[in-house]
Short mmCIF file of N, CA and C in Angstrom, two decimals:
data_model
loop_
_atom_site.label_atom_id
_atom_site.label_comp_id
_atom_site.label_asym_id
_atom_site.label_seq_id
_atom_site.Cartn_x
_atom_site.Cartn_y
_atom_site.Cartn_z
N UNK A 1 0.81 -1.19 0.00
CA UNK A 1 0.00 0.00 0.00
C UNK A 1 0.86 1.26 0.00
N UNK A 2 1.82 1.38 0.77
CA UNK A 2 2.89 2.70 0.94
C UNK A 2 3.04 3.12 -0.61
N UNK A 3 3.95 1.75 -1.34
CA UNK A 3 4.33 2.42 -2.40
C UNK A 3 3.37 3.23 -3.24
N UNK A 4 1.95 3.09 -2.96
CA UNK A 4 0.79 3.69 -4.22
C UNK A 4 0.65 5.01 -3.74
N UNK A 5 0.90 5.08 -2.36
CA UNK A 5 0.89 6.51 -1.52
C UNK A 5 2.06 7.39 -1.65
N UNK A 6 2.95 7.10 -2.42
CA UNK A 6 4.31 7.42 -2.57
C UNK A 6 4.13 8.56 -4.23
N UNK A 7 2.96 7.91 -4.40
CA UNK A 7 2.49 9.14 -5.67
C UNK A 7 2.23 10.39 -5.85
N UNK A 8 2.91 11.17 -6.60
CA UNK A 8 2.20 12.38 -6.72
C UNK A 8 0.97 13.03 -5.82
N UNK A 9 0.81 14.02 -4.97
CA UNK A 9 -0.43 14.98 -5.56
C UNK A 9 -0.58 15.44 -6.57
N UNK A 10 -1.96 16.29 -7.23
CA UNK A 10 -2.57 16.50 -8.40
C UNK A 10 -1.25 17.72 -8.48
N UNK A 11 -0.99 18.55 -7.13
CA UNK A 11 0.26 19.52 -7.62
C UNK A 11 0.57 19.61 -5.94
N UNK A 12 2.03 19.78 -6.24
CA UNK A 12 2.43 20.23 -4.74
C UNK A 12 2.20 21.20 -3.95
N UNK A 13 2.36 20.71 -2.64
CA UNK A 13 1.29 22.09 -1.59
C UNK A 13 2.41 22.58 -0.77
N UNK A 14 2.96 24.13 -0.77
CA UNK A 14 4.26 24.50 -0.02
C UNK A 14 3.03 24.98 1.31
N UNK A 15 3.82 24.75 2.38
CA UNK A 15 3.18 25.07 3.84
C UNK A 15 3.87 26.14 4.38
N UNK A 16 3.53 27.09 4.94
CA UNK A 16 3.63 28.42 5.34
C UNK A 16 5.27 27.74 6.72
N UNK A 17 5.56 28.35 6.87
CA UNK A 17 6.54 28.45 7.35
C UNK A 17 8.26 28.91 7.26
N UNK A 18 8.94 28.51 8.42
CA UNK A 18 10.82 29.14 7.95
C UNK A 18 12.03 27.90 8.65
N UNK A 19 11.94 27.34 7.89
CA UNK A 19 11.69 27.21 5.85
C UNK A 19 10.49 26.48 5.44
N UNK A 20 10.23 26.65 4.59
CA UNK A 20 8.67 26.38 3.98
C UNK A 20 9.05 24.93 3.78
N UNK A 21 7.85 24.48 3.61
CA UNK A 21 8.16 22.80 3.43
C UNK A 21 6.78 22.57 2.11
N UNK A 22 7.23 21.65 1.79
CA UNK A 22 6.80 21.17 0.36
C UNK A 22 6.16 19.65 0.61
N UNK A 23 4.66 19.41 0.37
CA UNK A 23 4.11 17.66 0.53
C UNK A 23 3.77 17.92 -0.62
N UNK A 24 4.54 16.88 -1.17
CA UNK A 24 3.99 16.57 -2.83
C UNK A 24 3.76 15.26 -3.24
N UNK A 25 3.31 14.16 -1.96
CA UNK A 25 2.82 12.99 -2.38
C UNK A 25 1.78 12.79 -1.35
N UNK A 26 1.37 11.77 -1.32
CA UNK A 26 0.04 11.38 -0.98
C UNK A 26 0.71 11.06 0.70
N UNK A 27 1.84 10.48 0.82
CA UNK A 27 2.52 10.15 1.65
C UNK A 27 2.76 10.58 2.83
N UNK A 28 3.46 11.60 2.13
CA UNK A 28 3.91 12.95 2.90
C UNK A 28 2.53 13.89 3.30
N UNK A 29 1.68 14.00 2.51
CA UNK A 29 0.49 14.65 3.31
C UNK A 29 -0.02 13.68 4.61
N UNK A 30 -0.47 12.37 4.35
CA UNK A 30 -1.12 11.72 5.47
C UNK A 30 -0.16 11.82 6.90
N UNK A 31 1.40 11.68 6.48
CA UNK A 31 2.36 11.70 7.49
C UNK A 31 2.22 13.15 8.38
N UNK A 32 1.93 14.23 7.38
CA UNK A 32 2.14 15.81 8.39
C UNK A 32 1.03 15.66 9.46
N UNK A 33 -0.42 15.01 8.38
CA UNK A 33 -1.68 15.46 9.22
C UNK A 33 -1.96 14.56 10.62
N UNK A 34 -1.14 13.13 10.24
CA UNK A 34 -1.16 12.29 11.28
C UNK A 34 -0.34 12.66 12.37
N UNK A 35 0.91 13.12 12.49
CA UNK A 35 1.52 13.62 12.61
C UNK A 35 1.11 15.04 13.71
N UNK A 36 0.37 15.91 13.55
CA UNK A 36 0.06 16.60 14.84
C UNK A 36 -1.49 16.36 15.38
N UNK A 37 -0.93 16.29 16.55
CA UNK A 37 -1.96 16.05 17.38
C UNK A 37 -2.90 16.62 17.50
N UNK A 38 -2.32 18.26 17.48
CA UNK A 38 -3.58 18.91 17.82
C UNK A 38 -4.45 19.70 16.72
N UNK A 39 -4.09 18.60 15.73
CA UNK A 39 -4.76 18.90 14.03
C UNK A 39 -6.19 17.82 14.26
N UNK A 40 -5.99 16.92 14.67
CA UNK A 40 -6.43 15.30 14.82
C UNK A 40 -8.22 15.25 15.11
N UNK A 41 -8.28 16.19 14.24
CA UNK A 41 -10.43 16.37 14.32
C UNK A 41 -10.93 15.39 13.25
N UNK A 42 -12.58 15.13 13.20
CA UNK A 42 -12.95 13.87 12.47
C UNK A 42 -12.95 14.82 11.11
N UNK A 43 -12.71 15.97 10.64
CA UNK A 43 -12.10 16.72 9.20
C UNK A 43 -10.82 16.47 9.03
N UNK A 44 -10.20 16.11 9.69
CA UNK A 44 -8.44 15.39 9.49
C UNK A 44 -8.40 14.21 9.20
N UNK A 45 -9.37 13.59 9.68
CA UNK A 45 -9.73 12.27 9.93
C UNK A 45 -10.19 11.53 8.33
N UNK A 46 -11.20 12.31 7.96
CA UNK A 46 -11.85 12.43 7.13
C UNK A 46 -11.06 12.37 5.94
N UNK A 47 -9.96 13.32 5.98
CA UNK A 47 -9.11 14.01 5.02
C UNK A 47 -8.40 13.18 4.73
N UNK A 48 -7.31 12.41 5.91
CA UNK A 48 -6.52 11.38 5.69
C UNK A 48 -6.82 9.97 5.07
N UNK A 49 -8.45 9.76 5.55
CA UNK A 49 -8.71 8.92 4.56
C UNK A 49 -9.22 9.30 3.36
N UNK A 50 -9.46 10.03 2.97
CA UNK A 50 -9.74 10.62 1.23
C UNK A 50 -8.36 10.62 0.43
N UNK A 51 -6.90 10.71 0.97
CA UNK A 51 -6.01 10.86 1.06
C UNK A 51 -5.26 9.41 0.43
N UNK A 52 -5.97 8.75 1.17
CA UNK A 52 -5.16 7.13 1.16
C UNK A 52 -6.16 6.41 -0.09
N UNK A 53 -7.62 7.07 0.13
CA UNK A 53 -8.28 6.08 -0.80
C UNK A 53 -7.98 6.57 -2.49
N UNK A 54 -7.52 7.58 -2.49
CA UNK A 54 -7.10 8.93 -3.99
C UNK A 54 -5.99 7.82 -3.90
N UNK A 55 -5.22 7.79 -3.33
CA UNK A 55 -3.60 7.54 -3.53
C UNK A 55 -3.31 6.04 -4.34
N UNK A 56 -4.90 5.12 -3.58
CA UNK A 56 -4.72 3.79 -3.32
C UNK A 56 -5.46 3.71 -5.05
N UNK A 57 -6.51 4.39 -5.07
CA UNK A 57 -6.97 4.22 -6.27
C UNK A 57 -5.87 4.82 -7.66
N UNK A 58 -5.48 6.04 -7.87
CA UNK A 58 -5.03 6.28 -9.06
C UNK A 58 -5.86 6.86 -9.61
N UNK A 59 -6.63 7.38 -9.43
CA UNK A 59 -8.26 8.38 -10.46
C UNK A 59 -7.62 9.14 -10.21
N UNK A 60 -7.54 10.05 -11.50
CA UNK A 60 -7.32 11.29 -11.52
C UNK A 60 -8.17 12.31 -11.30
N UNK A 61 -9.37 11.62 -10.89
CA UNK A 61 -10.46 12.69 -10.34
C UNK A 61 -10.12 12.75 -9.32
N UNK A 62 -9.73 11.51 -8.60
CA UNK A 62 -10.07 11.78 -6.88
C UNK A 62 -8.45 12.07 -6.67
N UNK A 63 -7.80 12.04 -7.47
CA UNK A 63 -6.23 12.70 -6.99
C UNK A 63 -6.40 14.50 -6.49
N UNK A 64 -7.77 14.95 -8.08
CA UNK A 64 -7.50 16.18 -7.94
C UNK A 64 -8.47 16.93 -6.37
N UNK A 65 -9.66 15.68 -6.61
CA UNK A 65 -10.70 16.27 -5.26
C UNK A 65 -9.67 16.04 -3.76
N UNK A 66 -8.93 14.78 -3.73
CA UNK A 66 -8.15 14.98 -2.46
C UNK A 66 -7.60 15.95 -2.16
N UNK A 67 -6.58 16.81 -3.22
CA UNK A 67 -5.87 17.70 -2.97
C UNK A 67 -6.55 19.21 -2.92
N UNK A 68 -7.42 18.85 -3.70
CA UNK A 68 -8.21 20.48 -3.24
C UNK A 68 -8.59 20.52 -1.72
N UNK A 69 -9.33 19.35 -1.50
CA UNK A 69 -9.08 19.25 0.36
C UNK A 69 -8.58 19.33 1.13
N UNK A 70 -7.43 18.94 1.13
CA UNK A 70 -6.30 18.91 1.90
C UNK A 70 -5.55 20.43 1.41
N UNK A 71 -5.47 21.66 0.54
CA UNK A 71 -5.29 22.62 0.26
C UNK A 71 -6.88 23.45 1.01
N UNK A 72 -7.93 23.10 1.26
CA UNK A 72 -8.66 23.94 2.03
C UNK A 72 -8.79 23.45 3.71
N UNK A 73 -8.14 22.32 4.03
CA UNK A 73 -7.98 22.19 5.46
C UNK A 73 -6.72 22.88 5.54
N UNK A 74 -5.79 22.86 5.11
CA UNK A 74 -4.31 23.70 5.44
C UNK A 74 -4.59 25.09 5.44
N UNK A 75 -5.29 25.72 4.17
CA UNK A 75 -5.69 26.86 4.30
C UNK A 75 -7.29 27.56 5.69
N UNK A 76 -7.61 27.03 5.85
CA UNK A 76 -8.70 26.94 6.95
C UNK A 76 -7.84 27.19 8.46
N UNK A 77 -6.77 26.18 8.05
CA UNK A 77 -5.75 26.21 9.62
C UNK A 77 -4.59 27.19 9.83
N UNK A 78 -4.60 28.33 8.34
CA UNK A 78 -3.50 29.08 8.43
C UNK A 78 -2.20 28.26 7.95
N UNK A 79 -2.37 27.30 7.68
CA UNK A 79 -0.73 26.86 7.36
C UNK A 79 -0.45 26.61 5.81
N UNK A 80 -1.10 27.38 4.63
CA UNK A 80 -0.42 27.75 3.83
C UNK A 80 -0.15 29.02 3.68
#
């Protein structure tokens, strides 16, 4: 399963910070969001699995709907 998560997002998402950081796979997004705790609401929840099921599938629809999500939970939280 990792390796299918190891794919692309539809485009990479730079995250507000110094130094800015860059998730540009499916991977690396589920890892940031899992990753803090005090992100960890059933919209993270939600997210991470939309995240894994885009990644696991390969649709290029749901590559692009994951990442618009995960670009309006980051933006919602201030961290792009």
């Amino acid at each position: 399963m990792s390796h299918r998560l190891q794919e692309p997002l539809a485009r990479p998402i730079v995250l507000a910070g110094d130094p800015p950081r860059t998730i540009d796979t499916f991977l690396a997004a589920v890892e940031f969001l899992a990753a803090n705790d005090d992100m960890r609401t059933p919209e993270v929840e939600e997210t991470i699995d939309q995240l894994i099921a885009a990644g696991q599938s390969g649709d290029p629809s749901a590559v692009d709907d994951a990442t618009d999500r995960l670009v309006r939970l980051l933006r919602q939280r201030g961290q792009l």
